[in-house]
Short mmCIF file of C-alpha atoms in Angstrom, two decimals:
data_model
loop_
_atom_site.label_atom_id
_atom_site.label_comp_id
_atom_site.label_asym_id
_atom_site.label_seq_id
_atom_site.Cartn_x
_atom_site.Cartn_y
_atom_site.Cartn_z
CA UNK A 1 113.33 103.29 109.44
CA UNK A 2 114.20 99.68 108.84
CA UNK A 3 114.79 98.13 112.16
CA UNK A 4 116.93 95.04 113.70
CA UNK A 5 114.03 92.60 114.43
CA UNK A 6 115.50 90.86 117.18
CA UNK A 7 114.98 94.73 119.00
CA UNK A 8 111.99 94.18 121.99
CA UNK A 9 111.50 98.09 122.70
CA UNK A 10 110.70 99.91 119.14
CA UNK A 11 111.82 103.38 120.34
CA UNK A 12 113.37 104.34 117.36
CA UNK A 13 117.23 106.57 117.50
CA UNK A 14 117.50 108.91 114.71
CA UNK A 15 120.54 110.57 113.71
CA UNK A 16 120.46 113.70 111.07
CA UNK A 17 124.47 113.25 110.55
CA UNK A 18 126.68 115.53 109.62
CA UNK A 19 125.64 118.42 112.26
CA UNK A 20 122.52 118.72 110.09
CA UNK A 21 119.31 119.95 111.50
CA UNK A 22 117.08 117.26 109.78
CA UNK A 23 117.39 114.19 108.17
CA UNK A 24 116.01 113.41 104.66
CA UNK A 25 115.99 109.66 103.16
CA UNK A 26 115.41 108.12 100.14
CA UNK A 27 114.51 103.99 100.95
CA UNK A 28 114.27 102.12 97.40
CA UNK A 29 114.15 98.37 99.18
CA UNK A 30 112.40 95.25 97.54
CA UNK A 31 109.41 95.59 100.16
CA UNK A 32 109.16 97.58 103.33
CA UNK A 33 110.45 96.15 106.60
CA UNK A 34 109.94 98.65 109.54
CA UNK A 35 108.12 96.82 112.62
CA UNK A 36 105.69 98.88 114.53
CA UNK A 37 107.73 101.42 115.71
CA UNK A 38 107.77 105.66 116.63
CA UNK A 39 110.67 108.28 117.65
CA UNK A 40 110.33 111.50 118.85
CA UNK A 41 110.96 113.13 115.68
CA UNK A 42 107.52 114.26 113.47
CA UNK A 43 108.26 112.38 110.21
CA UNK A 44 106.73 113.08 106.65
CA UNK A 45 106.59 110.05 104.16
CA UNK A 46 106.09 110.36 100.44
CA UNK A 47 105.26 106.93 99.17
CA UNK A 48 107.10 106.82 95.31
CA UNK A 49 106.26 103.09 94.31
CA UNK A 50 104.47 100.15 95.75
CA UNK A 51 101.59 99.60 97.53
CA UNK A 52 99.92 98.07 101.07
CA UNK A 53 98.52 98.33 104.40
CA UNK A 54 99.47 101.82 106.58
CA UNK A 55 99.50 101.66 110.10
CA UNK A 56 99.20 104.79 112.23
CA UNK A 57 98.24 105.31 115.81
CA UNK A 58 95.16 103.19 115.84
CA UNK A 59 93.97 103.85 111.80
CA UNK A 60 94.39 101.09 109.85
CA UNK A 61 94.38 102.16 105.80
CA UNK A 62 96.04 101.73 102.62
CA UNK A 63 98.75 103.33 100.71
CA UNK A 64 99.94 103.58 97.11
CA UNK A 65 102.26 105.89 95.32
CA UNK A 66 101.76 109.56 95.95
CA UNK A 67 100.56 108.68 99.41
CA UNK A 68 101.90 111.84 101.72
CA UNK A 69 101.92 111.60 105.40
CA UNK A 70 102.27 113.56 108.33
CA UNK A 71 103.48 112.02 111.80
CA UNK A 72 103.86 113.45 114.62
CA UNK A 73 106.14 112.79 117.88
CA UNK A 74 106.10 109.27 119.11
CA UNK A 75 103.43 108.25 116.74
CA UNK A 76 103.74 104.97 116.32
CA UNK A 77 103.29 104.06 112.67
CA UNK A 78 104.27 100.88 110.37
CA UNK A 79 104.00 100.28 106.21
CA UNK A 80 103.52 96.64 105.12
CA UNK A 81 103.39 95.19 101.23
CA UNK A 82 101.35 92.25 100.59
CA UNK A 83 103.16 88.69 100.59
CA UNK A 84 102.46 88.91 97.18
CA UNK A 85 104.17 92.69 96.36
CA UNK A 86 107.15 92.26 93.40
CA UNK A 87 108.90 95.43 92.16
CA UNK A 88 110.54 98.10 94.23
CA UNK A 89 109.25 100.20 97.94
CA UNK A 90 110.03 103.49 97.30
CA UNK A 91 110.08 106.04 99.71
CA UNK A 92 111.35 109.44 100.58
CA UNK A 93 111.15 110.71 103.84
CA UNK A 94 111.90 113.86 105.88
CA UNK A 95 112.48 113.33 109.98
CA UNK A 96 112.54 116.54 111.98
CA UNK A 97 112.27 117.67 115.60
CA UNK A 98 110.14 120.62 116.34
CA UNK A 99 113.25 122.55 117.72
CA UNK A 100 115.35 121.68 114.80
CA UNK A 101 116.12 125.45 113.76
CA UNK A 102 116.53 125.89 117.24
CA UNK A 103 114.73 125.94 120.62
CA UNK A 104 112.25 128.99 119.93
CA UNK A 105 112.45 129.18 115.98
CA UNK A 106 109.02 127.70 115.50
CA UNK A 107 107.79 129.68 118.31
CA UNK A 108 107.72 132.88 116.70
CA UNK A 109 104.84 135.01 115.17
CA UNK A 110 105.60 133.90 112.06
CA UNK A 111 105.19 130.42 112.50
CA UNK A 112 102.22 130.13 113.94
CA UNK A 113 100.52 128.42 111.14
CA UNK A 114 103.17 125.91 111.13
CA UNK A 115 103.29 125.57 115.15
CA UNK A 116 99.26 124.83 114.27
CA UNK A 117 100.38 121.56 111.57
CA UNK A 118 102.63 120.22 113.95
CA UNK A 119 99.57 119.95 116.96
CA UNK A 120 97.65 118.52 114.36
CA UNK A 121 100.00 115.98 112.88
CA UNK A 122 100.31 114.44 116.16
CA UNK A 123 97.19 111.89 114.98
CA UNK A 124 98.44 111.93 111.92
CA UNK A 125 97.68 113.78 108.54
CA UNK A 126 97.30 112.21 104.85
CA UNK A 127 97.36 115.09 102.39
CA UNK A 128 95.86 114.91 98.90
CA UNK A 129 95.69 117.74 95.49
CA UNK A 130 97.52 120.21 95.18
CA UNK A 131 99.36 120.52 98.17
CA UNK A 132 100.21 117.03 97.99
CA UNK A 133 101.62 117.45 94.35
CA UNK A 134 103.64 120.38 95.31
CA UNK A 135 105.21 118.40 98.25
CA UNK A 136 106.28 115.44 96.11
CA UNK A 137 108.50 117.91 94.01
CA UNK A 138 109.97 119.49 96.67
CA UNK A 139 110.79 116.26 98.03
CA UNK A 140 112.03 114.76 94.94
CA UNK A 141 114.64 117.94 94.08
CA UNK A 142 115.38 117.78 98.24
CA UNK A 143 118.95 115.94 97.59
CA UNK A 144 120.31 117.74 95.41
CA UNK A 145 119.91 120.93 97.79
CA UNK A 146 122.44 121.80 100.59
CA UNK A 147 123.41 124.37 102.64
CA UNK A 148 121.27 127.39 103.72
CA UNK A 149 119.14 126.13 100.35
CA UNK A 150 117.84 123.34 101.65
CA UNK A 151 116.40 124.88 104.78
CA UNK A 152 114.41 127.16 102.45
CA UNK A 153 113.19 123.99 100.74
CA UNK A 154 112.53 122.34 104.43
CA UNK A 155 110.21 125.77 105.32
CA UNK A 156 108.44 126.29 102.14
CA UNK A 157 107.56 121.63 102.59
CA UNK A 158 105.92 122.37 105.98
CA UNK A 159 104.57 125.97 104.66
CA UNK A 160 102.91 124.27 101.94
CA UNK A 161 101.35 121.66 104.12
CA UNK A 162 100.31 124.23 106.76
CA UNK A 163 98.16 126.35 104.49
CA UNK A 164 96.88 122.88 102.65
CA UNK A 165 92.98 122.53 103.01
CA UNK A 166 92.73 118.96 101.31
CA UNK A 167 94.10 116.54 104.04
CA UNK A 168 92.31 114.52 106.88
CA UNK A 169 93.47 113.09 110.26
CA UNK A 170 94.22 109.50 110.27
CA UNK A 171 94.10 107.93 114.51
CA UNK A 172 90.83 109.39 116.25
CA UNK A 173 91.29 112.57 117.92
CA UNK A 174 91.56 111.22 121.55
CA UNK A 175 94.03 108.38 120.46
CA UNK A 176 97.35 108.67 123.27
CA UNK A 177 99.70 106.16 122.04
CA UNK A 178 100.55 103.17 125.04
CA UNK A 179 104.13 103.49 124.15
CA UNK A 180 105.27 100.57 126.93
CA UNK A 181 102.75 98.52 125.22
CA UNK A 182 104.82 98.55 121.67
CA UNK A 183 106.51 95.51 121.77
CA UNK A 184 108.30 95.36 118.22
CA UNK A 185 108.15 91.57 117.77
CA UNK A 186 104.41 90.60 119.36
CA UNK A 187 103.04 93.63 117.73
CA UNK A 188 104.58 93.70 114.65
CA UNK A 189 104.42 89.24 114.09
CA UNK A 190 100.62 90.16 114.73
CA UNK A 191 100.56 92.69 111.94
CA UNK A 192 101.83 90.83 109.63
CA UNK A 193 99.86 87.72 110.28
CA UNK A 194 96.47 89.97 109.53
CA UNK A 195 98.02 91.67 106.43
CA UNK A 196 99.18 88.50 105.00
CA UNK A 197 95.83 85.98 105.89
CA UNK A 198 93.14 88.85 106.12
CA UNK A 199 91.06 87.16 103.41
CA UNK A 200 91.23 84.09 105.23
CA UNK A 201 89.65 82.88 108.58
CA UNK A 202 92.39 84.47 111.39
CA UNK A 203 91.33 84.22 114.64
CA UNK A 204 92.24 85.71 117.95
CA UNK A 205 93.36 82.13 119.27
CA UNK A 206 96.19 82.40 116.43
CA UNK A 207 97.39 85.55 117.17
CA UNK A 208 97.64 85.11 120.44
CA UNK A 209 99.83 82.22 119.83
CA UNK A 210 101.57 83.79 117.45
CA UNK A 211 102.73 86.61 120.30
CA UNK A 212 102.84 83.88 122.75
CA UNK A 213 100.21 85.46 125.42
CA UNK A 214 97.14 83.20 126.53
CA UNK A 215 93.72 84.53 124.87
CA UNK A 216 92.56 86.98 127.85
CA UNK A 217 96.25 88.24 128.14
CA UNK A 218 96.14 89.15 124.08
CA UNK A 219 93.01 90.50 124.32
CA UNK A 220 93.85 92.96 126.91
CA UNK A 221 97.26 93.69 125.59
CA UNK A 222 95.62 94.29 122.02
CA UNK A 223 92.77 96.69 122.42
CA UNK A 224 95.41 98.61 125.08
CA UNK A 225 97.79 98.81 122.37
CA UNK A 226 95.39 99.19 119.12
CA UNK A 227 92.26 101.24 120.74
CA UNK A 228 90.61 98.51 119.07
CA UNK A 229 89.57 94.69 119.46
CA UNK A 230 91.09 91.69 117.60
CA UNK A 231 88.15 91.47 115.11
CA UNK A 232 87.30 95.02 114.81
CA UNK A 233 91.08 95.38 113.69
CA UNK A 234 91.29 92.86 111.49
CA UNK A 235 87.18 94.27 110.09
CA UNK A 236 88.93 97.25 109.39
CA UNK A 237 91.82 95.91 107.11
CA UNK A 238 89.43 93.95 105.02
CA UNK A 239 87.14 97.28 104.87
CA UNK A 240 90.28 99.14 103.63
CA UNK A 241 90.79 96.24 100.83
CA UNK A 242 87.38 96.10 99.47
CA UNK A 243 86.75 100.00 99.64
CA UNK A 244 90.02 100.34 97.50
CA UNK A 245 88.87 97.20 95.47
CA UNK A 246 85.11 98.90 94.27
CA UNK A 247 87.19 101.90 93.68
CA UNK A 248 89.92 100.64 91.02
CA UNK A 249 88.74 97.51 89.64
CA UNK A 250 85.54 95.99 87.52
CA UNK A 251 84.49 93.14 89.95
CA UNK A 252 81.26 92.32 91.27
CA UNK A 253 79.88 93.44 95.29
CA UNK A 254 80.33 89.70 95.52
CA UNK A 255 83.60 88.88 94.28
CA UNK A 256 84.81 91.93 96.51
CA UNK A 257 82.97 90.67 99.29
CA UNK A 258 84.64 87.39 99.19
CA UNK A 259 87.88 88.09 97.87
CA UNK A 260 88.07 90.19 101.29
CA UNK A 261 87.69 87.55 103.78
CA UNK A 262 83.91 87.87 104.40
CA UNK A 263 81.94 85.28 105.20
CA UNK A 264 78.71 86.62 103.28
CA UNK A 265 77.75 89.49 101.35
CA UNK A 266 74.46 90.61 103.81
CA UNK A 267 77.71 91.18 106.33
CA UNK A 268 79.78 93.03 104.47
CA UNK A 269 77.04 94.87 102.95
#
């Protein structure tokens, strides 16, 4: 989870403690801080409160509370609040090798519906209904479970989500992650400056200076990194804005239009 940010390589070292076979954490923090960053561990986040962008592989999306995802290994993934975000970041969040219950546990017959969710989570799953619900309150009761109790909780999490029928990937199906490319502080200053100016002009001239890299160097290092280009990136965040902007709220096409850094409405139309 929350990082050092002075740390270059974003491979991130997770510890279960205490001999245990997973870990399960509970982050209430004023906004969330993790750079760009993945671990070999599948991870499953339950957003409680707050609200923002959600970075995985190369899909770019929003989150809000009751958001439930589904990592896989060495996805790398990121959660950012708005500059403007007051109130709490909530999360809870279960982090789990596939071996955990031992080298051939998840191997057997029996698990071969689960075997199935973890080849699938490895672009990353968002779950919704039912299954979702039913996750968050295992997840919420998870603490106050130990012992041979809380594995039983563990199983019937990833039973639940195996058998779930309301969920959809989030990166494309042929995204494989450039991990060498994941430079915490160029990837994640770059992040940030999109999240925090998206309704504002941001070029790829700022960004690059911003990760210190001449223009044709960003580029490159970008769309190597991302899957996609500078302004196809940055497209996409704006697109996530105004789609959850028509959704929730009264305004106009136009005031959405604007309000999410496009130029003119016959574009964003």
């Amino acid at each position: 989870m929350p990082l050092n940010r002075g740390v270059k390589a974003i491979l991130e070292k997770i510890s279960p403690g205490n001999e245990r076979s997973f870990a399960f954490l509970d982050f209430s923090q004023r906004r969330f801080q993790c750079p760009f960053h993945y671990h070999p561990e599948l991870e499953l986040t339950l957003i409680v409160s707050s609200a923002g962008h959600r970075y995985v592989g190369d899909h770019i999306g929003r989150f809000a509370p009751g958001d439930l995802v589904l990592m896989g290994p060495d996805l790398p993934h990121m959660y950012i609040n708005p500059p403007k975000f007051s109130g709490r970041a909530h999360s809870r969040v279960l982090q789990f090798r596939s071996d955990c219950l031992g080298v051939d546990f998840f191997q057997r017959g029996e698990m071969r519906n689960i075997r199935a969710l973890f080849e699938k989570s490895r672009v990353g799953l968002v779950f919704s209904g039912w299954s979702r619900d039913r996750v968050a309150q295992l997840m919420e009761t998870f603490g106050a479970n130990e012992g041979p109790r809380r594995v039983v909780v563990f199983l019937e999490i990833l039973q639940t989500l195996a058998e779930a029928k309301d969920f959809r990937t989030l990166a494309s199906a042929n995204y494989s992650p450039s991990l060498a490319l994941y430079q915490g502080e160029r990837i994640n200053r770059v992040c940030e400056l999109i999240s925090r100016k998206f309704r504002e002009e941001v070029t790829q001239s700022e960004a690059a200076r911003l990760a210190r890299m001449s223009v044709p160097s960003f580029s490159r290092f970008f769309r190597r990194a991302t899957n996609k280009t500078f302004r196809g990136f940055l497209n996409e965040v704006r697109i996530g804005h105004a789609s959850q902007s028509l959704l929730e709220t009264d305004r106009t096409v136009s005031e959405v239009c604007y309000d999410s850094g496009f130029a003119n409405l016959s574009n964003f139309n």
